[in-house]
Tab-separated table of C-alpha atoms in Angstrom:
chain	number	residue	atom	x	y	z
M	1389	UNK	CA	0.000	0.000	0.000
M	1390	UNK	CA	1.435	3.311	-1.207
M	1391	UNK	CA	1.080	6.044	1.186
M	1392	UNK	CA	0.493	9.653	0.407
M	1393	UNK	CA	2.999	12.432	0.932
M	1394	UNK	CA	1.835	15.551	2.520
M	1395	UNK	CA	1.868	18.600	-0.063
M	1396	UNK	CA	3.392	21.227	2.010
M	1397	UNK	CA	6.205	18.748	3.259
M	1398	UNK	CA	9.993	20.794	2.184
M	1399	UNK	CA	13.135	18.777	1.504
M	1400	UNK	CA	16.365	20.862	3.222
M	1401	UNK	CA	18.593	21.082	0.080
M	1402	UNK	CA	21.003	18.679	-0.325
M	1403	UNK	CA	24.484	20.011	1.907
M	1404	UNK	CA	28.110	20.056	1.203
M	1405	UNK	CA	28.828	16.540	2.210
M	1406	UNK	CA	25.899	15.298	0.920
M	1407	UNK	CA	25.615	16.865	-2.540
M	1408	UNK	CA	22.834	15.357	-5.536
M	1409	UNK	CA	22.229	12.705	-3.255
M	1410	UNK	CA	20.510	14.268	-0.204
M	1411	UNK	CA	22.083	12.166	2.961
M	1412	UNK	CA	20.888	11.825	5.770
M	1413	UNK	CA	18.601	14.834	6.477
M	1414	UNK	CA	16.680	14.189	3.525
M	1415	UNK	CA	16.030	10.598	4.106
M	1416	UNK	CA	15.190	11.537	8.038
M	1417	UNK	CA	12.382	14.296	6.695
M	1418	UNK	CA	10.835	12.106	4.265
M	1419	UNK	CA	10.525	9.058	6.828
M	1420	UNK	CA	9.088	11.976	9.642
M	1421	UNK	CA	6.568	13.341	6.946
M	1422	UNK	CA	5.450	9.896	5.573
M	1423	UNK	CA	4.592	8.623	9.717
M	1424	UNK	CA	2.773	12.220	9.909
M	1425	UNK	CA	0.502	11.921	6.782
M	1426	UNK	CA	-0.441	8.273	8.217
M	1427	UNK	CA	-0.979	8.951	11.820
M	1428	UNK	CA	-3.005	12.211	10.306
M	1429	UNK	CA	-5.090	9.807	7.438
M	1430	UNK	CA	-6.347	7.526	10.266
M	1431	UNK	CA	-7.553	10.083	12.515
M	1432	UNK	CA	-9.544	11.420	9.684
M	1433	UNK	CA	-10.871	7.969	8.404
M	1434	UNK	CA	-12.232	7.605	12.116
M	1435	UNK	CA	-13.726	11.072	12.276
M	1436	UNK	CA	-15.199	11.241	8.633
M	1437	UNK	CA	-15.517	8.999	6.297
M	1438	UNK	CA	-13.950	10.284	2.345
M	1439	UNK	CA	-11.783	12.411	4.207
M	1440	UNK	CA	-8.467	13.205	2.324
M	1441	UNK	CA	-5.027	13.143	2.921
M	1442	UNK	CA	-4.806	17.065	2.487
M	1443	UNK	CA	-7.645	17.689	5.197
M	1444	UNK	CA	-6.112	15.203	7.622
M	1445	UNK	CA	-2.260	17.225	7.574
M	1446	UNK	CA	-4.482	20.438	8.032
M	1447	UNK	CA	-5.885	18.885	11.223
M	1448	UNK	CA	-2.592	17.565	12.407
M	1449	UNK	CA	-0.806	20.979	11.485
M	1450	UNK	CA	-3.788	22.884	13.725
M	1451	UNK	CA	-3.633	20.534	16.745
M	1452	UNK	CA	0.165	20.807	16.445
M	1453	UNK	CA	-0.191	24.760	17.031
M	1454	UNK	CA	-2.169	24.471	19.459
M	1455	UNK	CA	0.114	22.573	21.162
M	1456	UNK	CA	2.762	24.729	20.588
M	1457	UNK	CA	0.770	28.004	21.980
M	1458	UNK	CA	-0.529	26.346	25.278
M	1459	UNK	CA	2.915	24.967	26.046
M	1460	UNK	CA	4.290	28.687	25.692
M	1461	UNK	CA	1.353	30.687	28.015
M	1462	UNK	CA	2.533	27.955	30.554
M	1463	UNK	CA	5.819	28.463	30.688
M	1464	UNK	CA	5.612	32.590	30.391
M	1465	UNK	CA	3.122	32.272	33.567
M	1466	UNK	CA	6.163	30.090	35.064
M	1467	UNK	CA	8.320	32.582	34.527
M	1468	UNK	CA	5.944	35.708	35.787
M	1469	UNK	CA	5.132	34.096	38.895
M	1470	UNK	CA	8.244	33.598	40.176
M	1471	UNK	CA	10.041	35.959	43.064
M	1472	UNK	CA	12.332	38.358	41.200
M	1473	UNK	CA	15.742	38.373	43.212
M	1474	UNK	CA	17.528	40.850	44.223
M	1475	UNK	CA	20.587	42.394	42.383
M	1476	UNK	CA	23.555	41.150	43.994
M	1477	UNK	CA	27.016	43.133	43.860
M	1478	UNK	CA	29.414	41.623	41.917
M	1479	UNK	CA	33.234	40.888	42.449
M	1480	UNK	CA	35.864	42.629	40.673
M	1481	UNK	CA	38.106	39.936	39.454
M	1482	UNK	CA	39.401	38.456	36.215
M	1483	UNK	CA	37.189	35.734	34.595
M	1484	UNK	CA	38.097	33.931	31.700
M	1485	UNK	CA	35.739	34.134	28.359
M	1486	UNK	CA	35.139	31.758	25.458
M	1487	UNK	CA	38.145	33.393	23.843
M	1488	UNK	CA	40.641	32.229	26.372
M	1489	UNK	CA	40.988	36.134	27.525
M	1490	UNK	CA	40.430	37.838	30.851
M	1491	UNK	CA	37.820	40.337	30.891
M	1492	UNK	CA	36.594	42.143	33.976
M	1493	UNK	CA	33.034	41.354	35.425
M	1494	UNK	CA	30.948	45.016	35.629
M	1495	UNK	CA	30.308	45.718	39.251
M	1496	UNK	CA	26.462	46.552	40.112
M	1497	UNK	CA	25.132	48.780	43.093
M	1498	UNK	CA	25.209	47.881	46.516
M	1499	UNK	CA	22.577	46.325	48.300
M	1500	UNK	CA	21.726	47.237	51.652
M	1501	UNK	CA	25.007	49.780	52.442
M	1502	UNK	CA	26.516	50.021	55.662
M	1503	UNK	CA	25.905	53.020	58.178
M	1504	UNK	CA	28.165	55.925	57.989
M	1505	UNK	CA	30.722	56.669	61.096
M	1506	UNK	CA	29.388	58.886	63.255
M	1507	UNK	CA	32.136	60.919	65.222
M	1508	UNK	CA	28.742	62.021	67.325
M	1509	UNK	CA	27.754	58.788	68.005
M	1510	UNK	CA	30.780	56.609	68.275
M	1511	UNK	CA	29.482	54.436	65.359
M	1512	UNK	CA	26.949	54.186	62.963
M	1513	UNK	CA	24.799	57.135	62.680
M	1514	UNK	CA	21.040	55.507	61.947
M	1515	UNK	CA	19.622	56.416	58.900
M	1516	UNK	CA	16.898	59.270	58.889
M	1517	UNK	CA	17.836	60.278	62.388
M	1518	UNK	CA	18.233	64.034	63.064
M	1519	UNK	CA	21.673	65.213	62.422
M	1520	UNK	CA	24.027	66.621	65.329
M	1521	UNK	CA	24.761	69.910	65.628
M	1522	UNK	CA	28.258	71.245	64.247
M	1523	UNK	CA	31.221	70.265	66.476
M	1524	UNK	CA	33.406	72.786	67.888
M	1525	UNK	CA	37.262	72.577	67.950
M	1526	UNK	CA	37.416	71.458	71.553
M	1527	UNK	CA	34.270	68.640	70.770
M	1528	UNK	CA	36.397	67.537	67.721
M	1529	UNK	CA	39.664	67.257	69.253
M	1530	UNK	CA	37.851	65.101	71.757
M	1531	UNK	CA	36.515	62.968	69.447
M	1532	UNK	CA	40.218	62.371	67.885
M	1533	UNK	CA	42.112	61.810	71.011
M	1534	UNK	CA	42.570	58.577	70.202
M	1535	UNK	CA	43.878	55.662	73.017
M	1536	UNK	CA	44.404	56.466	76.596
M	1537	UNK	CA	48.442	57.680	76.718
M	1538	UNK	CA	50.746	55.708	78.661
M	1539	UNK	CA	51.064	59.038	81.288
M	1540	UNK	CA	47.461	58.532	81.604
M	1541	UNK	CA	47.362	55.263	82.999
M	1542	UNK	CA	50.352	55.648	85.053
M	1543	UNK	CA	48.962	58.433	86.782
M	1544	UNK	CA	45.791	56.648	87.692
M	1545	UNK	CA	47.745	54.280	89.208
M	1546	UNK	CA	50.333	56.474	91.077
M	1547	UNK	CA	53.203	55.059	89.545
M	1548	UNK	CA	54.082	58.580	88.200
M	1549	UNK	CA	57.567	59.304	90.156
M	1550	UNK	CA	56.668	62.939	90.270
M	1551	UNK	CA	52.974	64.316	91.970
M	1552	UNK	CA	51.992	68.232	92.307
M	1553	UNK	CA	53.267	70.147	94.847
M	1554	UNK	CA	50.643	71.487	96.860
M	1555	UNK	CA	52.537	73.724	98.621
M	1556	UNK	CA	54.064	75.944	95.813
M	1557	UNK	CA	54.035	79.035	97.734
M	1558	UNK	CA	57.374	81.566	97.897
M	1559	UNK	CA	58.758	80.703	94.140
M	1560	UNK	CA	58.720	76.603	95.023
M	1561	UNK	CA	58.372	74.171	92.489
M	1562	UNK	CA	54.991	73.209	90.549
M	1563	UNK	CA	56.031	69.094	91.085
M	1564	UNK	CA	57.399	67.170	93.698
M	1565	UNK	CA	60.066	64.322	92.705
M	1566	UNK	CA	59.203	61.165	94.981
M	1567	UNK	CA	63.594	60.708	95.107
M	1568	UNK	CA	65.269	63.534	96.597
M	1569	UNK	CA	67.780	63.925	93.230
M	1570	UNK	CA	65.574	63.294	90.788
M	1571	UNK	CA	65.795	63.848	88.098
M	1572	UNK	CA	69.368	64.935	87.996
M	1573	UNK	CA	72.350	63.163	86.256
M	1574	UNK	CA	73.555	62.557	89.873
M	1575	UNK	CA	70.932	60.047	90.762
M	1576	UNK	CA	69.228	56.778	88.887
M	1577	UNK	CA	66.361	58.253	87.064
M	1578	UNK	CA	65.821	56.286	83.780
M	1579	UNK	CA	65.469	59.430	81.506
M	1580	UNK	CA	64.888	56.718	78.338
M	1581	UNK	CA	61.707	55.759	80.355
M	1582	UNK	CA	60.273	58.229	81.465
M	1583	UNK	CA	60.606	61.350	79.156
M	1584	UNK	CA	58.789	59.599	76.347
M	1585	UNK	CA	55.970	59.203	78.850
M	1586	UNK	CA	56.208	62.682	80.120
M	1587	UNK	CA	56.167	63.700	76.333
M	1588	UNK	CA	52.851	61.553	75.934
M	1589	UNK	CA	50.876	63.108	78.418
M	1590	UNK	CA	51.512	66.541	76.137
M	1591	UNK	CA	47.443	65.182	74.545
M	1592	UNK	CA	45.754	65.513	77.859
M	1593	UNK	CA	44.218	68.063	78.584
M	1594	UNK	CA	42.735	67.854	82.520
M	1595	UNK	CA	44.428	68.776	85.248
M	1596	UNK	CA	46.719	68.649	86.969
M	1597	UNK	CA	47.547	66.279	84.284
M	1598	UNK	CA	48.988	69.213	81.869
M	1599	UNK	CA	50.727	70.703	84.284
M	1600	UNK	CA	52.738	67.755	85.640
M	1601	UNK	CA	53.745	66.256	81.868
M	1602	UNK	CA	54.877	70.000	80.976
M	1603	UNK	CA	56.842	70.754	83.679
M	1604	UNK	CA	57.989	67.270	84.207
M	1605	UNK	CA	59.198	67.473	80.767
M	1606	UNK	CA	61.221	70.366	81.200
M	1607	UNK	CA	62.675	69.729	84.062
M	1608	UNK	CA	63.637	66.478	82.594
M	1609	UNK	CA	65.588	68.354	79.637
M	1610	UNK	CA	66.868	71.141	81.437
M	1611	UNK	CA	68.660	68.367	83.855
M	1612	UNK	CA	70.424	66.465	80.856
M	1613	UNK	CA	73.201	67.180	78.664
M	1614	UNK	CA	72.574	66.717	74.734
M	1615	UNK	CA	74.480	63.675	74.843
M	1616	UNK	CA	72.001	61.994	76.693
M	1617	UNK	CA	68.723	63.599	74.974
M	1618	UNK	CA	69.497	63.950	71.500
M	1619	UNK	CA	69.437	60.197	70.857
M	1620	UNK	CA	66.018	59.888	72.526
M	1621	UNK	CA	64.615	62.486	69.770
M	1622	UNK	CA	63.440	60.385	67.341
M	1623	UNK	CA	61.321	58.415	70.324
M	1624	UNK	CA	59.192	61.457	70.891
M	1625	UNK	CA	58.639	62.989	67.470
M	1626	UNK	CA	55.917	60.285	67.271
M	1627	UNK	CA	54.251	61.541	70.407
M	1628	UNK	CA	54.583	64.934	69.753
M	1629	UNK	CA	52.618	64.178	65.981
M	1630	UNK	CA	49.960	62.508	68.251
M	1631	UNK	CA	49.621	65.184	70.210
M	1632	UNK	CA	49.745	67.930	67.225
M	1633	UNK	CA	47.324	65.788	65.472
M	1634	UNK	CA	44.073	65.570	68.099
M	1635	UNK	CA	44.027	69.172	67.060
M	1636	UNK	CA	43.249	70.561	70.346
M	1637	UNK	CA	44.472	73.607	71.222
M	1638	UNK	CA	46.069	73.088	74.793
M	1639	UNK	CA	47.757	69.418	73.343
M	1640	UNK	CA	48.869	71.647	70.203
M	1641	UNK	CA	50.323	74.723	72.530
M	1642	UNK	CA	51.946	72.233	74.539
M	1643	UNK	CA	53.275	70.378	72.078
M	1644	UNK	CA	54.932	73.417	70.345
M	1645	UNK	CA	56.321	74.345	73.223
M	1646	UNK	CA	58.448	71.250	73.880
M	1647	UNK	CA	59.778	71.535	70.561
M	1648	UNK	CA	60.507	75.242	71.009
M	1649	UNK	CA	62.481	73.927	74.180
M	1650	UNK	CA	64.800	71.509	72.200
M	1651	UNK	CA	65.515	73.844	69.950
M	1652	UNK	CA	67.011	76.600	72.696
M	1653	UNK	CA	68.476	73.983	75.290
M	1654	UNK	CA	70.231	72.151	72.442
M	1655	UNK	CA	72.050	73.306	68.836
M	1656	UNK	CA	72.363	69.707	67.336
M	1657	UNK	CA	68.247	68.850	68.426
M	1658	UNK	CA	67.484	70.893	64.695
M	1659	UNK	CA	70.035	68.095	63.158
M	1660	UNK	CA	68.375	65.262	64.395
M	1661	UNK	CA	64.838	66.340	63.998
M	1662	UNK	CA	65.599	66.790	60.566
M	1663	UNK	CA	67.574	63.611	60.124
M	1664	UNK	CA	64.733	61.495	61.453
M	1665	UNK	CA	62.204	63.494	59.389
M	1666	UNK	CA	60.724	65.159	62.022
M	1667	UNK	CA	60.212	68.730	60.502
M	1668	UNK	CA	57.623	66.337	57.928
M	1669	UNK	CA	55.745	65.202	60.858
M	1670	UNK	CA	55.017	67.555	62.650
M	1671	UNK	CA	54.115	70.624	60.653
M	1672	UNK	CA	50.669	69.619	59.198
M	1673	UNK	CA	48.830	70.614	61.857
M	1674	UNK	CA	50.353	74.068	62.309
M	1675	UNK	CA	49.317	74.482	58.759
M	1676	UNK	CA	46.043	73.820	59.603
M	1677	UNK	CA	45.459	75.723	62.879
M	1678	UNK	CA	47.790	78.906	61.611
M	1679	UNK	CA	44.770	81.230	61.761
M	1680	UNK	CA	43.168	79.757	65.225
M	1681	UNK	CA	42.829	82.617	68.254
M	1682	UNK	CA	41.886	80.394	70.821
M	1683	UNK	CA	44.012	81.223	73.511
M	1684	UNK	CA	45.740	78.618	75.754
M	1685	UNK	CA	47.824	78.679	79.184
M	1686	UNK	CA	51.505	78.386	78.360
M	1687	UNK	CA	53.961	77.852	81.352
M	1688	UNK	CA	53.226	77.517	85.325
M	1689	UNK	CA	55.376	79.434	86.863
M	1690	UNK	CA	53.647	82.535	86.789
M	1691	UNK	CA	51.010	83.180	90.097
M	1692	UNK	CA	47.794	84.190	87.916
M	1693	UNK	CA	44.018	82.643	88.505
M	1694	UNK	CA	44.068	80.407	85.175
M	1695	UNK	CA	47.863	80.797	84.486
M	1696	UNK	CA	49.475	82.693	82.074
M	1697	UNK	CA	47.460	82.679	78.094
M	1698	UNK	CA	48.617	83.573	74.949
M	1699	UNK	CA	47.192	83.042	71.033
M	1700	UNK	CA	47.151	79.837	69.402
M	1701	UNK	CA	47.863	81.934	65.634
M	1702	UNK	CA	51.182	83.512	67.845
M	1703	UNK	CA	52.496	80.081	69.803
M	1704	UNK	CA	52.645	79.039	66.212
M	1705	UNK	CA	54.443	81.688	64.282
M	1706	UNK	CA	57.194	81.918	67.231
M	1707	UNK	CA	57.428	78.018	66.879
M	1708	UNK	CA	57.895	78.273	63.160
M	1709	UNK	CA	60.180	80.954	63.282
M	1710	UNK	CA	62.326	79.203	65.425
M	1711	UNK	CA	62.340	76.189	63.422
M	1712	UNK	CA	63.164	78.519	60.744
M	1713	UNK	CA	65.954	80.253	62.601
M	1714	UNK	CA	67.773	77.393	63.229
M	1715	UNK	CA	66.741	74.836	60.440
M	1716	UNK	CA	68.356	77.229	57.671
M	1717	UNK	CA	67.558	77.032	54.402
M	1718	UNK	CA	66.614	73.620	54.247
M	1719	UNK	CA	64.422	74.083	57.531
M	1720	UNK	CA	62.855	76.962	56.038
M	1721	UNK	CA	62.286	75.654	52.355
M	1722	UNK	CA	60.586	72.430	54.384
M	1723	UNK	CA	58.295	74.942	56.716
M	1724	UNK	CA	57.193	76.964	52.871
M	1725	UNK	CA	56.416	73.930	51.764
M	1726	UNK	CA	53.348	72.650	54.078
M	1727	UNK	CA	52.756	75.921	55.776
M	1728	UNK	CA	52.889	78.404	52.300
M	1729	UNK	CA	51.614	81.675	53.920
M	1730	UNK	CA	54.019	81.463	56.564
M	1731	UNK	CA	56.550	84.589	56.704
M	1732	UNK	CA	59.173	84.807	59.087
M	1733	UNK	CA	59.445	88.644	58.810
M	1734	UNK	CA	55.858	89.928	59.276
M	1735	UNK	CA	55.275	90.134	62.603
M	1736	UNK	CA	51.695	88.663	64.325
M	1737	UNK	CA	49.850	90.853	66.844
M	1738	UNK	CA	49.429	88.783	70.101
M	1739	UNK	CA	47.370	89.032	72.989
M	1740	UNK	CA	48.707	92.472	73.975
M	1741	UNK	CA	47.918	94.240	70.825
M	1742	UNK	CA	45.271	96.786	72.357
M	1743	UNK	CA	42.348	95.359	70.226
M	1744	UNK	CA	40.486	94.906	73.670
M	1745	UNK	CA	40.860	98.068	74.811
M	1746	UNK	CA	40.077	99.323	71.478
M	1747	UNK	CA	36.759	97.413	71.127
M	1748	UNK	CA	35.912	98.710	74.947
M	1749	UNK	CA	37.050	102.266	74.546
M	1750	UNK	CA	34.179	102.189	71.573
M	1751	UNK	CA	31.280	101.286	73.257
């Protein structure tokens, strides 16, 4: 029995390998279409009787598309009803692509990004709180003081080995030594222990806290010849920076003013400061704080309520031109080039300048 070959059936065209002869696709498409038209010839012959072969492949070609356009509403609703995920960020890092090259991957946003530092809060400020009001130098130099110093702890557990003197009457001393020679080259105070400490307690601020560290300090250098506290130089450059860098006035004064006291008690202290880069180190902050008029107590000998107070702009400019003075041209090339408006001739108008009066005498 011959069977009938659907009219619309299309033979590929015979390929490269395959030339006149057709091969294997041809052979497989005739043997699909010839199953088709009978499948489609005895569904017809069931349904209606003198049906045709052409009327039969129109039926199978309908139910076919049919088929075809449930099976693709059910998978779109598939797709539709399922949870859309969230971007995730991707990593920056060389992948490999069907070439054999690297390529970089494209980096999408951030989900869910962490909470800015507060300075405020000590942590994460919460988002869509109220923000805190502007911070004041004092508030912001608090907020930068960084670790408790070493002079801080030591005092809170009286290991200092010098207290206040509460009896400074009649031109005695501010601190009491707990050894009778102390801290003179006579006796067997470790000056390589302690003055770094003394230096370190330059960033607080309470007292009598201040007031012990300074003095202590200069006591300390004013005891010692250079050949014992030039080496130790380069130990308290880094605790002067910390102390120049919680930009609070009173660490700042007092830091300036231990470097000021190098530079007088000793010729060579310029020499090493620049020689372990300490001119660098500590002259960012004076850049920054050139213009401040806060004024600050310098010194303790002096018997005034509050103690003796001078400009921060002026504790600067002398400190600078000292530096200057005896740094030289390198010292002074090095100051130009992190503080630029700083000019060793003009002269700054301190506390005494008769603006107060001035501003009274106008009322």
């Amino acid at each position: 029995r011959a069977t009938a070959m659907s009219p619309d059936v299309r033979l590929p065209p015979p390929s490269e390998t395959t030339r006149n002869s057709g091969g294997t696709r041809a052979r497989e498409a005739t043997s699909k279409s010839t199953s088709g038209g009978a499948s489609a010839s005895r569904r017809s012959s069931g349904k209606a009787n003198g049906g045709t072969a052409a009327n039969a492949s129109s039926v199978a070609r309908g139910a076919t598309a049919r088929s075809a356009t449930a099976m693709s509403h059910a998978s779109t609703k598939n797709t539709t009803s399922a949870k859309p995920t969230g971007r995730q960020p991707l990593s920056a890092v060389p992948t490999g692509d069907a070439t054999g090259r690297f390529c970089f991957e494209k980096l999408s946003a951030v989900v869910n990004l962490p909470e800015k530092w507060c300075a405020c809060c000590r942590g994460p400020h919460l988002r869509g709180a109220k923000p805190h009001p502007r911070l004041t130098i004092t508030q912001r130099a608090l907020a930068n003081a960084g670790p408790v110093s070493a002079f801080a702890t030591a005092y809170a557990n009286s290991s200092l080995p010098a207290e206040k003197n509460s009896g400074d009457f009649g031109g005695a001393p501010q601190i009491r030594w707990r050894q009778p020679r102390w801290p003179g080259p006579a006796s067997d105070f470790a000056v390589a222990t302690w003055l770094p400490v003394f230096v370190e307690g330059c960033r607080v601020t309470m007292e009598p806290q201040r007031m012990i560290a300074i003095e202590g300090t200069k006591q300390i250098i004013q005891a010692h010849d250079y050949y014992t506290i030039l080496p130790l130089i380069p130990q308290l450059v880094p605790h002067l920076r910390a102390a120049l860098n919680t930009s609070n006035p009173p660490a700042v004064a007092a830091a300036l003013e231990i470097v000021s006291l190098l530079l007088t008690e000793f010729d060579g202290a310029v020499d090493v400061l620049l020689e372990c880069d300490g001119f660098r180190r500590l002259l960012p902050t004076p850049n920054t704080l050139s213009n401040c008029t806060v004024k600050v107590r310098v010194g303790y000998r002096t018997k005034i309520v509050g103690g003796e107070q001078k400009r921060l702009d002026v504790i600067i400019h002398e400190t600078l031109s000292l530096m200057a003075e005896k740094g030289g041209a390198r010292g002074l090339r090095l100051i130009k080039s992190y503080v630029p408006t700083f000019d060793p001739g003009r002269p700054v108008l301190g506390v005494d300048d008769g603006w107060g009066r001035r501003k009274s005498a106008g009322r």
